[in-house]
DNA sequence: CTGATAAAATTAACAGTGTTAAGTTAAGTT
DNA sequence: AACTTAACTTAACACTGTTAATTTTATCAG
């Protein structure tokens, strides 16, 4: 039965086509400014066809964000070099997180700001990619504490505090691009280093 | 000439009426979901009347946010107690900032997330209320350094880093309300205290 | 090759959007 | 009572997300 498999493949292909058209438009014009008709035009299908592949516009956003989170997770996990210094590893991960956000500012905002607004109630489910990203952070913090590089702080709260800090600087740099920031990397380092200094015994 | 003054007063009154209707709707239904027609209905005027008082929907948002910033500035300045301990004062201001954001989450998002998206290029002009809020923070940091409570760090970068941290935790708590956060105040304190510890000599 | 069956994609419609241009109503002045 | 100006409204434009009904396309059985 090669036919059914080909059909499945073709469906998957169109799904991906829709997804990549949606991402490009969302990123360039903003989620709200993109209409289903625009996406449909881009892929040269009728608007309603999209509804055969995605529940609605929010579901489309959801799928785009899931890809972004996977991309972020890959970026972070690629860093794992086992240098033996868990604090330095955490510092590098923090930098990589912010840089990821600044490299794909609109994707970052879609994932961490826009999406939560459009699907209240189910932001970070068990087993989701988002949870896996946070687990990565949790593991790094945990290692810092285990090796006594950090003072005896609560892993959970510490991880959340670190996330807060990097999330904050990422968003400010994206949203207030005309603010008279000091040199960008200096600020990023300041945020991360200050947090780590505060956690170091 | 009492007539002209009455007219001016009446105009100002309607302006405020529009503004407060817009704020209520923006906060309860989200900026994008609110139409000019909805606002007009609420105040029992035709939609186009609003355009006699505000340039467009973004200008309306702008004016709402300006009020929010004034409110935030007042909240912060009310704290000034001159306890003599600049670090403690900064800590309290940080807490007050986050609490303000959590007390009016939608107003906070409108001001610090939505607005920047809808008027790119002019986010924090000279003399704006936003600038005054940051000046307040700058002064507090400056005092900490002057009194040698902080090590010799750059005022500008430090202020921006602190803003990043409080902004981050505020937004995460607002946007990911279903995330398994540790106790809310514990997290807020952790973020602020860790930053301050990192800045303390 | 024909007809049936199921899947895929489309058309038309609904009630809504921000905004503009033109027109109307009301108030104050002479 | 006629004129002027400010305040407001009506009608229109080209859009929006989404649904129901319909048509097209592709596959299979005979």
Short mmCIF file of C-alpha atoms (C1' of nucleotides) in Angstrom, two decimals:
data_model
loop_
_atom_site.label_atom_id
_atom_site.label_comp_id
_atom_site.label_asym_id
_atom_site.label_seq_id
_atom_site.Cartn_x
_atom_site.Cartn_y
_atom_site.Cartn_z
CA UNK A 1 0.00 0.00 0.00
CA UNK A 2 2.31 2.76 -1.21
CA UNK A 3 -0.53 5.08 -2.04
CA UNK A 4 -1.63 5.83 1.49
CA UNK A 5 1.92 6.53 2.49
CA UNK A 6 2.45 8.92 -0.35
CA UNK A 7 -0.74 10.76 0.63
CA UNK A 8 0.44 10.99 4.20
CA UNK A 9 3.74 12.35 2.98
CA UNK A 10 2.01 14.90 0.76
CA UNK A 11 -0.21 16.02 3.61
CA UNK A 12 2.82 16.40 5.85
CA UNK A 13 4.54 18.40 3.15
CA UNK A 14 1.66 20.85 2.78
CA UNK A 15 1.45 21.14 6.55
CA UNK A 16 5.06 22.17 6.65
CA UNK A 17 4.53 24.57 3.78
CA UNK A 18 1.72 26.27 5.67
CA UNK A 19 3.83 26.38 8.81
CA UNK A 20 6.79 27.99 7.14
CA UNK A 21 4.65 30.52 5.33
CA UNK A 22 2.95 31.37 8.60
CA UNK A 23 6.25 31.75 10.43
CA UNK A 24 7.66 34.04 7.78
CA UNK A 25 4.59 36.25 7.81
CA UNK A 26 4.19 36.25 11.60
CA UNK A 27 7.83 37.24 12.01
CA UNK A 28 7.81 39.95 9.36
CA UNK A 29 4.40 41.49 9.90
CA UNK A 30 3.36 40.44 13.40
CA UNK A 31 0.86 37.81 14.42
CA UNK A 32 -2.13 40.13 14.52
CA UNK A 33 -1.40 41.73 11.18
CA UNK A 34 -1.26 38.42 9.37
CA UNK A 35 -4.52 37.10 8.04
CA UNK A 36 -5.35 33.57 7.12
CA UNK A 37 -5.94 34.89 3.62
CA UNK A 38 -2.38 36.22 3.44
CA UNK A 39 -0.98 32.87 4.45
CA UNK A 40 -3.25 31.15 1.94
CA UNK A 41 -2.14 33.49 -0.84
CA UNK A 42 1.49 32.77 -0.08
CA UNK A 43 1.06 29.03 -0.48
CA UNK A 44 -1.42 29.44 -3.33
CA UNK A 45 -4.31 27.64 -1.66
CA UNK A 46 -7.68 28.89 -0.56
CA UNK A 47 -7.88 30.23 3.00
CA UNK A 48 -10.10 27.43 4.20
CA UNK A 49 -7.59 24.76 3.26
CA UNK A 50 -5.49 25.83 6.23
CA UNK A 51 -8.33 24.78 8.50
CA UNK A 52 -7.92 21.21 7.27
CA UNK A 53 -4.43 21.19 8.75
CA UNK A 54 -4.74 23.46 11.78
CA UNK A 55 -7.61 24.10 14.15
CA UNK A 56 -7.40 27.86 13.93
CA UNK A 57 -4.98 30.75 13.83
CA UNK A 58 -3.92 30.23 17.45
CA UNK A 59 -3.11 26.59 16.72
CA UNK A 60 -0.96 27.76 13.84
CA UNK A 61 0.89 30.10 16.19
CA UNK A 62 1.24 27.28 18.66
CA UNK A 63 2.90 25.03 16.11
CA UNK A 64 5.26 27.78 14.99
CA UNK A 65 6.28 28.38 18.60
CA UNK A 66 6.84 24.70 19.24
CA UNK A 67 9.39 24.71 16.44
CA UNK A 68 11.06 27.78 17.93
CA UNK A 69 11.32 26.11 21.31
CA UNK A 70 12.88 23.02 19.72
CA UNK A 71 15.35 25.29 17.97
CA UNK A 72 16.20 26.99 21.26
CA UNK A 73 16.58 23.64 23.02
CA UNK A 74 18.96 22.44 20.31
CA UNK A 75 20.99 25.62 20.53
CA UNK A 76 21.36 25.21 24.27
CA UNK A 77 22.12 21.51 24.22
CA UNK A 78 24.77 21.98 21.55
CA UNK A 79 26.74 23.98 24.14
CA UNK A 80 27.18 21.08 26.52
CA UNK A 81 30.93 20.60 26.50
CA UNK A 82 31.46 19.20 29.96
CA UNK A 83 34.14 21.73 30.81
CA UNK A 84 33.82 20.64 34.37
CA UNK A 85 32.98 24.15 35.46
CA UNK A 86 29.20 24.21 35.96
CA UNK A 87 29.10 27.93 36.70
CA UNK A 88 30.84 28.78 33.45
CA UNK A 89 28.49 26.43 31.62
CA UNK A 90 25.49 28.21 33.14
CA UNK A 91 26.93 31.58 32.19
CA UNK A 92 27.38 30.44 28.60
CA UNK A 93 23.87 29.05 28.48
CA UNK A 94 22.48 32.33 29.70
CA UNK A 95 24.37 34.21 27.02
CA UNK A 96 23.21 31.74 24.39
CA UNK A 97 19.60 32.15 25.53
CA UNK A 98 19.66 35.92 25.19
CA UNK A 99 21.54 35.77 21.91
CA UNK A 100 18.97 33.36 20.56
CA UNK A 101 16.25 35.81 21.49
CA UNK A 102 18.06 38.68 19.81
CA UNK A 103 18.88 36.66 16.72
CA UNK A 104 15.21 35.81 16.22
CA UNK A 105 13.48 38.62 18.09
CA UNK A 106 10.09 38.19 16.54
CA UNK A 107 10.13 34.42 16.99
CA UNK A 108 11.11 34.95 20.61
CA UNK A 109 8.27 37.37 21.21
CA UNK A 110 5.80 35.10 19.48
CA UNK A 111 6.82 32.24 21.74
CA UNK A 112 7.24 33.96 25.07
CA UNK A 113 4.86 36.90 24.88
CA UNK A 114 2.25 36.55 22.17
CA UNK A 115 1.47 32.88 22.49
CA UNK A 116 0.71 32.93 26.24
CA UNK A 117 -1.91 35.59 25.52
CA UNK A 118 -3.71 33.52 22.94
CA UNK A 119 -3.93 30.24 24.74
CA UNK A 120 -4.34 31.04 28.38
CA UNK A 121 -4.45 28.04 30.61
CA UNK A 122 -2.10 25.68 28.80
CA UNK A 123 1.23 27.43 28.63
CA UNK A 124 3.73 24.85 29.76
CA UNK A 125 2.28 21.36 29.88
CA UNK A 126 4.03 18.25 31.05
CA UNK A 127 6.25 16.78 28.39
CA UNK A 128 6.11 19.93 26.30
CA UNK A 129 9.20 21.34 24.64
CA UNK A 130 8.95 24.35 26.92
CA UNK A 131 9.22 22.09 29.93
CA UNK A 132 12.27 20.42 28.44
CA UNK A 133 13.96 23.80 28.06
CA UNK A 134 13.31 24.60 31.68
CA UNK A 135 14.53 21.15 32.71
CA UNK A 136 17.80 21.92 30.97
CA UNK A 137 18.17 25.07 33.08
CA UNK A 138 17.19 23.19 36.23
CA UNK A 139 19.90 20.61 35.62
CA UNK A 140 22.58 23.27 35.20
CA UNK A 141 21.60 25.03 38.41
CA UNK A 142 21.42 21.74 40.21
CA UNK A 143 24.97 20.91 39.18
CA UNK A 144 26.23 24.29 40.43
CA UNK A 145 24.71 23.63 43.81
CA UNK A 146 25.92 20.00 43.96
CA UNK A 147 29.48 21.10 43.32
CA UNK A 148 29.14 23.75 46.03
CA UNK A 149 29.81 26.53 43.55
CA UNK A 150 26.53 28.13 44.63
CA UNK A 151 25.47 28.56 48.20
CA UNK A 152 22.75 26.24 49.40
CA UNK A 153 19.85 27.83 47.45
CA UNK A 154 16.59 26.30 46.33
CA UNK A 155 17.04 24.84 42.84
CA UNK A 156 13.54 25.62 41.70
CA UNK A 157 13.47 29.24 42.81
CA UNK A 158 16.99 29.85 41.54
CA UNK A 159 16.19 28.49 38.11
CA UNK A 160 13.09 30.64 37.90
CA UNK A 161 15.02 33.72 39.03
CA UNK A 162 17.69 33.15 36.40
CA UNK A 163 15.06 32.69 33.73
CA UNK A 164 13.44 35.95 34.85
CA UNK A 165 16.69 37.82 34.46
CA UNK A 166 17.58 36.59 30.98
CA UNK A 167 13.99 36.87 29.81
CA UNK A 168 13.85 40.44 31.04
CA UNK A 169 17.00 41.66 29.35
CA UNK A 170 16.06 39.89 26.13
CA UNK A 171 12.67 41.51 25.97
CA UNK A 172 13.85 44.98 26.90
CA UNK A 173 16.52 44.91 24.22
CA UNK A 174 13.96 43.77 21.68
CA UNK A 175 11.10 46.06 22.63
CA UNK A 176 12.90 49.27 23.51
CA UNK A 177 15.44 49.26 20.74
CA UNK A 178 15.63 53.05 20.81
CA UNK A 179 16.44 53.26 24.52
CA UNK A 180 19.99 54.50 25.15
CA UNK A 181 21.30 51.13 26.28
CA UNK A 182 24.92 50.76 27.18
CA UNK A 183 26.75 48.43 24.87
CA UNK A 184 24.49 45.44 24.33
CA UNK A 185 26.90 42.65 25.33
CA UNK A 186 28.01 44.63 28.34
CA UNK A 187 24.44 44.76 29.57
CA UNK A 188 23.81 41.08 28.94
CA UNK A 189 26.98 40.14 30.78
CA UNK A 190 26.08 42.50 33.60
CA UNK A 191 22.72 40.83 34.11
CA UNK A 192 24.07 37.30 34.00
CA UNK A 193 27.26 37.96 35.95
CA UNK A 194 25.45 39.89 38.65
CA UNK A 195 22.96 37.06 39.14
CA UNK A 196 25.72 34.48 39.28
CA UNK A 197 27.80 36.59 41.65
CA UNK A 198 24.77 36.86 43.87
CA UNK A 199 24.39 33.10 43.90
CA UNK A 200 28.05 32.33 44.47
CA UNK A 201 29.05 31.68 48.05
CA UNK B 1 -15.44 84.64 28.33
CA UNK B 2 -16.85 81.77 30.37
CA UNK B 3 -18.18 79.97 27.32
CA UNK B 4 -14.89 79.00 25.78
CA UNK B 5 -13.65 77.72 29.08
CA UNK B 6 -16.72 75.60 29.60
CA UNK B 7 -16.26 74.13 26.13
CA UNK B 8 -12.65 73.36 26.88
CA UNK B 9 -13.71 71.74 30.10
CA UNK B 10 -16.37 69.70 28.32
CA UNK B 11 -13.89 68.60 25.70
CA UNK B 12 -11.44 67.58 28.38
CA UNK B 13 -14.19 65.66 30.12
CA UNK B 14 -15.13 63.71 27.02
CA UNK B 15 -11.46 63.03 26.36
CA UNK B 16 -11.13 61.53 29.79
CA UNK B 17 -14.33 59.57 29.30
CA UNK B 18 -12.95 58.05 26.12
CA UNK B 19 -9.66 57.32 27.83
CA UNK B 20 -11.19 55.53 30.76
CA UNK B 21 -13.52 53.52 28.54
CA UNK B 22 -10.57 52.54 26.39
CA UNK B 23 -8.48 51.55 29.42
CA UNK B 24 -11.26 49.40 30.83
CA UNK B 25 -11.81 47.63 27.53
CA UNK B 26 -8.09 47.25 26.71
CA UNK B 27 -7.47 45.77 30.15
CA UNK B 28 -10.42 43.41 30.11
CA UNK B 29 -10.41 42.28 26.50
CA UNK B 30 -6.92 43.04 25.21
CA UNK B 31 -5.83 45.84 22.92
CA UNK B 32 -6.33 43.94 19.69
CA UNK B 33 -9.75 42.64 20.59
CA UNK B 34 -11.10 46.08 21.33
CA UNK B 35 -12.55 47.95 18.39
CA UNK B 36 -13.12 51.65 18.09
CA UNK B 37 -16.79 50.80 17.76
CA UNK B 38 -16.78 49.03 21.13
CA UNK B 39 -15.25 52.05 22.81
CA UNK B 40 -17.72 54.31 21.05
CA UNK B 41 -20.65 52.19 22.18
CA UNK B 42 -19.47 52.31 25.77
CA UNK B 43 -19.44 56.10 25.83
CA UNK B 44 -22.54 56.36 23.64
CA UNK B 45 -20.92 58.31 20.82
CA UNK B 46 -20.31 57.40 17.24
CA UNK B 47 -16.98 55.69 16.47
CA UNK B 48 -15.65 58.60 14.48
CA UNK B 49 -16.00 61.02 17.37
CA UNK B 50 -13.01 59.35 18.98
CA UNK B 51 -10.92 60.50 16.04
CA UNK B 52 -11.62 64.10 17.02
CA UNK B 53 -9.82 63.49 20.30
CA UNK B 54 -7.17 60.96 19.36
CA UNK B 55 -5.20 60.45 16.20
CA UNK B 56 -5.86 56.75 15.97
CA UNK B 57 -6.10 53.60 18.04
CA UNK B 58 -2.37 53.58 18.75
CA UNK B 59 -2.56 57.14 20.05
CA UNK B 60 -5.34 56.03 22.36
CA UNK B 61 -3.14 53.23 23.64
CA UNK B 62 -0.31 55.69 24.04
CA UNK B 63 -2.39 57.98 26.22
CA UNK B 64 -3.59 55.10 28.36
CA UNK B 65 0.00 53.97 28.89
CA UNK B 66 1.14 57.46 29.79
CA UNK B 67 -1.36 57.42 32.63
CA UNK B 68 -0.10 54.03 33.74
CA UNK B 69 3.47 55.28 33.81
CA UNK B 70 2.43 58.30 35.88
CA UNK B 71 0.67 55.94 38.25
CA UNK B 72 3.79 53.80 38.52
CA UNK B 73 5.99 56.84 39.07
CA UNK B 74 3.71 58.03 41.87
CA UNK B 75 3.73 54.61 43.48
CA UNK B 76 7.52 54.56 43.47
CA UNK B 77 7.99 58.12 44.65
CA UNK B 78 5.58 57.62 47.51
CA UNK B 79 8.09 55.11 48.92
CA UNK B 80 10.84 57.64 49.42
CA UNK B 81 11.27 57.60 53.16
CA UNK B 82 14.91 58.56 53.44
CA UNK B 83 15.72 55.67 55.73
CA UNK B 84 19.34 56.37 55.11
CA UNK B 85 19.88 52.88 53.74
CA UNK B 86 19.98 53.25 49.96
CA UNK B 87 20.23 49.52 49.34
CA UNK B 88 17.11 48.83 51.34
CA UNK B 89 15.36 51.64 49.51
CA UNK B 90 16.32 50.10 46.17
CA UNK B 91 15.11 46.70 47.32
CA UNK B 92 11.76 48.16 48.32
CA UNK B 93 11.45 50.00 45.02
CA UNK B 94 12.11 46.80 43.14
CA UNK B 95 9.41 45.01 45.09
CA UNK B 96 7.01 47.89 44.53
CA UNK B 97 7.71 47.82 40.79
CA UNK B 98 6.91 44.13 40.47
CA UNK B 99 3.88 44.40 42.71
CA UNK B 100 2.58 47.26 40.62
CA UNK B 101 2.91 45.08 37.54
CA UNK B 102 1.09 42.20 39.20
CA UNK B 103 -1.64 44.44 40.60
CA UNK B 104 -2.40 45.80 37.12
CA UNK B 105 -1.06 43.04 34.88
CA UNK B 106 -2.87 44.07 31.75
CA UNK B 107 -1.97 47.73 32.18
CA UNK B 108 1.64 46.68 32.67
CA UNK B 109 1.64 44.60 29.51
CA UNK B 110 -0.03 47.33 27.53
CA UNK B 111 2.66 49.78 28.62
CA UNK B 112 5.77 47.64 28.45
CA UNK B 113 4.98 45.08 25.77
CA UNK B 114 2.10 46.04 23.54
CA UNK B 115 2.80 49.74 23.15
CA UNK B 116 6.41 49.36 21.98
CA UNK B 117 5.10 47.16 19.18
CA UNK B 118 2.63 49.71 17.93
CA UNK B 119 4.80 52.76 17.87
CA UNK B 120 8.25 51.61 16.99
CA UNK B 121 10.83 54.33 16.97
CA UNK B 122 9.57 56.56 19.76
CA UNK B 123 9.45 54.42 22.85
CA UNK B 124 11.16 56.49 25.51
CA UNK B 125 11.61 60.08 24.43
CA UNK B 126 13.32 62.82 26.36
CA UNK B 127 11.08 64.31 29.01
CA UNK B 128 8.59 61.43 28.76
CA UNK B 129 7.12 59.85 31.85
CA UNK B 130 8.98 56.68 30.99
CA UNK B 131 12.23 58.53 31.17
CA UNK B 132 11.29 59.96 34.55
CA UNK B 133 10.67 56.46 35.88
CA UNK B 134 14.09 55.35 34.73
CA UNK B 135 15.65 58.49 36.20
CA UNK B 136 14.19 57.50 39.54
CA UNK B 137 15.91 54.13 39.31
CA UNK B 138 19.15 55.75 38.18
CA UNK B 139 19.14 58.02 41.22
CA UNK B 140 18.68 55.10 43.61
CA UNK B 141 21.52 53.12 42.06
CA UNK B 142 23.69 56.22 42.06
CA UNK B 143 23.13 56.69 45.75
CA UNK B 144 24.07 53.07 46.48
CA UNK B 145 27.35 53.53 44.67
CA UNK B 146 28.06 56.94 46.23
CA UNK B 147 27.66 55.50 49.70
CA UNK B 148 29.98 52.63 48.76
CA UNK B 149 27.24 50.07 49.40
CA UNK B 150 27.79 48.76 45.86
CA UNK B 151 31.15 48.10 44.37
CA UNK B 152 32.33 50.58 41.79
CA UNK B 153 29.94 49.62 39.00
CA UNK B 154 28.66 51.63 36.07
CA UNK B 155 25.45 53.41 37.09
CA UNK B 156 23.87 53.20 33.66
CA UNK B 157 24.50 49.53 33.07
CA UNK B 158 23.54 48.63 36.62
CA UNK B 159 20.24 50.44 36.36
CA UNK B 160 19.45 48.74 33.11
CA UNK B 161 20.37 45.34 34.53
CA UNK B 162 18.12 45.84 37.54
CA UNK B 163 15.29 46.94 35.31
CA UNK B 164 15.82 43.80 33.20
CA UNK B 165 15.53 41.59 36.24
CA UNK B 166 12.34 43.09 37.67
CA UNK B 167 10.77 43.39 34.22
CA UNK B 168 11.54 39.75 33.56
CA UNK B 169 10.03 38.34 36.71
CA UNK B 170 6.98 40.57 36.37
CA UNK B 171 6.27 39.41 32.83
CA UNK B 172 6.89 35.75 33.51
CA UNK B 173 4.51 35.79 36.46
CA UNK B 174 1.89 37.52 34.36
CA UNK B 175 2.25 35.51 31.17
CA UNK B 176 2.89 32.04 32.50
CA UNK B 177 0.42 32.03 35.33
CA UNK B 178 0.04 28.26 35.09
CA UNK B 179 3.74 27.54 35.43
CA UNK B 180 4.57 25.78 38.71
CA UNK B 181 6.24 28.81 40.25
CA UNK B 182 7.54 28.63 43.76
CA UNK B 183 5.74 30.95 46.11
CA UNK B 184 5.36 34.24 44.25
CA UNK B 185 6.94 36.57 46.83
CA UNK B 186 9.79 34.13 47.37
CA UNK B 187 10.62 34.32 43.68
CA UNK B 188 10.39 38.11 43.54
CA UNK B 189 12.65 38.43 46.56
CA UNK B 190 15.04 35.89 45.09
CA UNK B 191 15.42 37.90 41.89
CA UNK B 192 15.89 41.23 43.63
CA UNK B 193 18.05 39.96 46.47
CA UNK B 194 20.31 37.98 44.17
CA UNK B 195 20.89 41.03 41.97
CA UNK B 196 21.61 43.21 44.98
CA UNK B 197 23.91 40.59 46.50
CA UNK B 198 25.76 40.46 43.21
CA UNK B 199 26.22 44.23 43.27
CA UNK B 200 27.24 44.45 46.89
CA UNK B 201 30.95 44.59 47.54
"C1'" DC C 1 -13.09 2.17 -19.23
"C1'" DT C 2 -17.10 3.11 -15.98
"C1'" DG C 3 -19.19 4.23 -11.70
"C1'" DA C 4 -18.84 4.62 -6.80
"C1'" DT C 5 -16.43 6.38 -2.72
"C1'" DA C 6 -13.83 9.03 -0.08
"C1'" DA C 7 -10.57 12.81 0.51
"C1'" DA C 8 -9.16 17.42 -0.52
"C1'" DA C 9 -9.95 21.91 -1.73
"C1'" DT C 10 -13.08 25.62 -2.91
"C1'" DT C 11 -16.88 29.24 -2.99
"C1'" DA C 12 -19.99 32.10 -0.58
"C1'" DA C 13 -21.43 34.02 3.43
"C1'" DC C 14 -21.53 36.15 8.27
"C1'" DA C 15 -20.66 39.63 11.40
"C1'" DG C 16 -17.03 42.11 12.41
"C1'" DT C 17 -12.45 45.49 11.82
"C1'" DG C 18 -9.75 50.67 11.45
"C1'" DT C 19 -10.21 54.61 9.11
"C1'" DT C 20 -11.61 58.40 5.75
"C1'" DA C 21 -14.58 61.75 3.31
"C1'" DA C 22 -18.66 63.89 3.10
"C1'" DG C 23 -22.65 65.39 5.26
"C1'" DT C 24 -25.61 66.88 9.26
"C1'" DT C 25 -26.85 68.90 13.62
"C1'" DA C 26 -26.29 71.98 17.36
"C1'" DA C 27 -24.37 76.08 19.72
"C1'" DG C 28 -22.67 80.72 19.95
"C1'" DT C 29 -22.09 85.31 17.71
"C1'" DT C 30 -23.46 89.34 15.32
"C1'" DA D 1 -32.92 85.92 12.23
"C1'" DA D 2 -28.90 84.84 9.53
"C1'" DC D 3 -24.20 83.37 9.72
"C1'" DT D 4 -20.20 80.74 11.34
"C1'" DT D 5 -17.91 77.28 13.46
"C1'" DA D 6 -17.35 73.36 16.27
"C1'" DA D 7 -19.15 68.77 17.27
"C1'" DC D 8 -20.81 64.83 15.75
"C1'" DT D 9 -22.77 61.21 12.51
"C1'" DT D 10 -23.63 58.39 8.22
"C1'" DA D 11 -21.95 55.74 4.61
"C1'" DA D 12 -18.40 53.58 2.55
"C1'" DC D 13 -13.83 50.99 1.67
"C1'" DA D 14 -11.15 47.04 1.79
"C1'" DC D 15 -10.22 44.16 5.08
"C1'" DT D 16 -10.70 40.21 9.26
"C1'" DG D 17 -11.44 34.76 11.29
"C1'" DT D 18 -14.32 31.19 10.65
"C1'" DT D 19 -18.29 28.00 9.17
"C1'" DA D 20 -21.39 25.36 6.09
"C1'" DA D 21 -22.25 23.78 1.82
"C1'" DT D 22 -20.41 22.55 -2.47
"C1'" DT D 23 -17.31 21.20 -6.01
"C1'" DT D 24 -13.21 19.11 -7.65
"C1'" DT D 25 -9.75 15.50 -7.57
"C1'" DA D 26 -7.88 11.02 -6.85
"C1'" DT D 27 -8.31 6.17 -5.81
"C1'" DC D 28 -10.46 1.74 -5.98
"C1'" DA D 29 -13.86 -2.16 -7.49
"C1'" DG D 30 -16.00 -4.28 -11.16
#
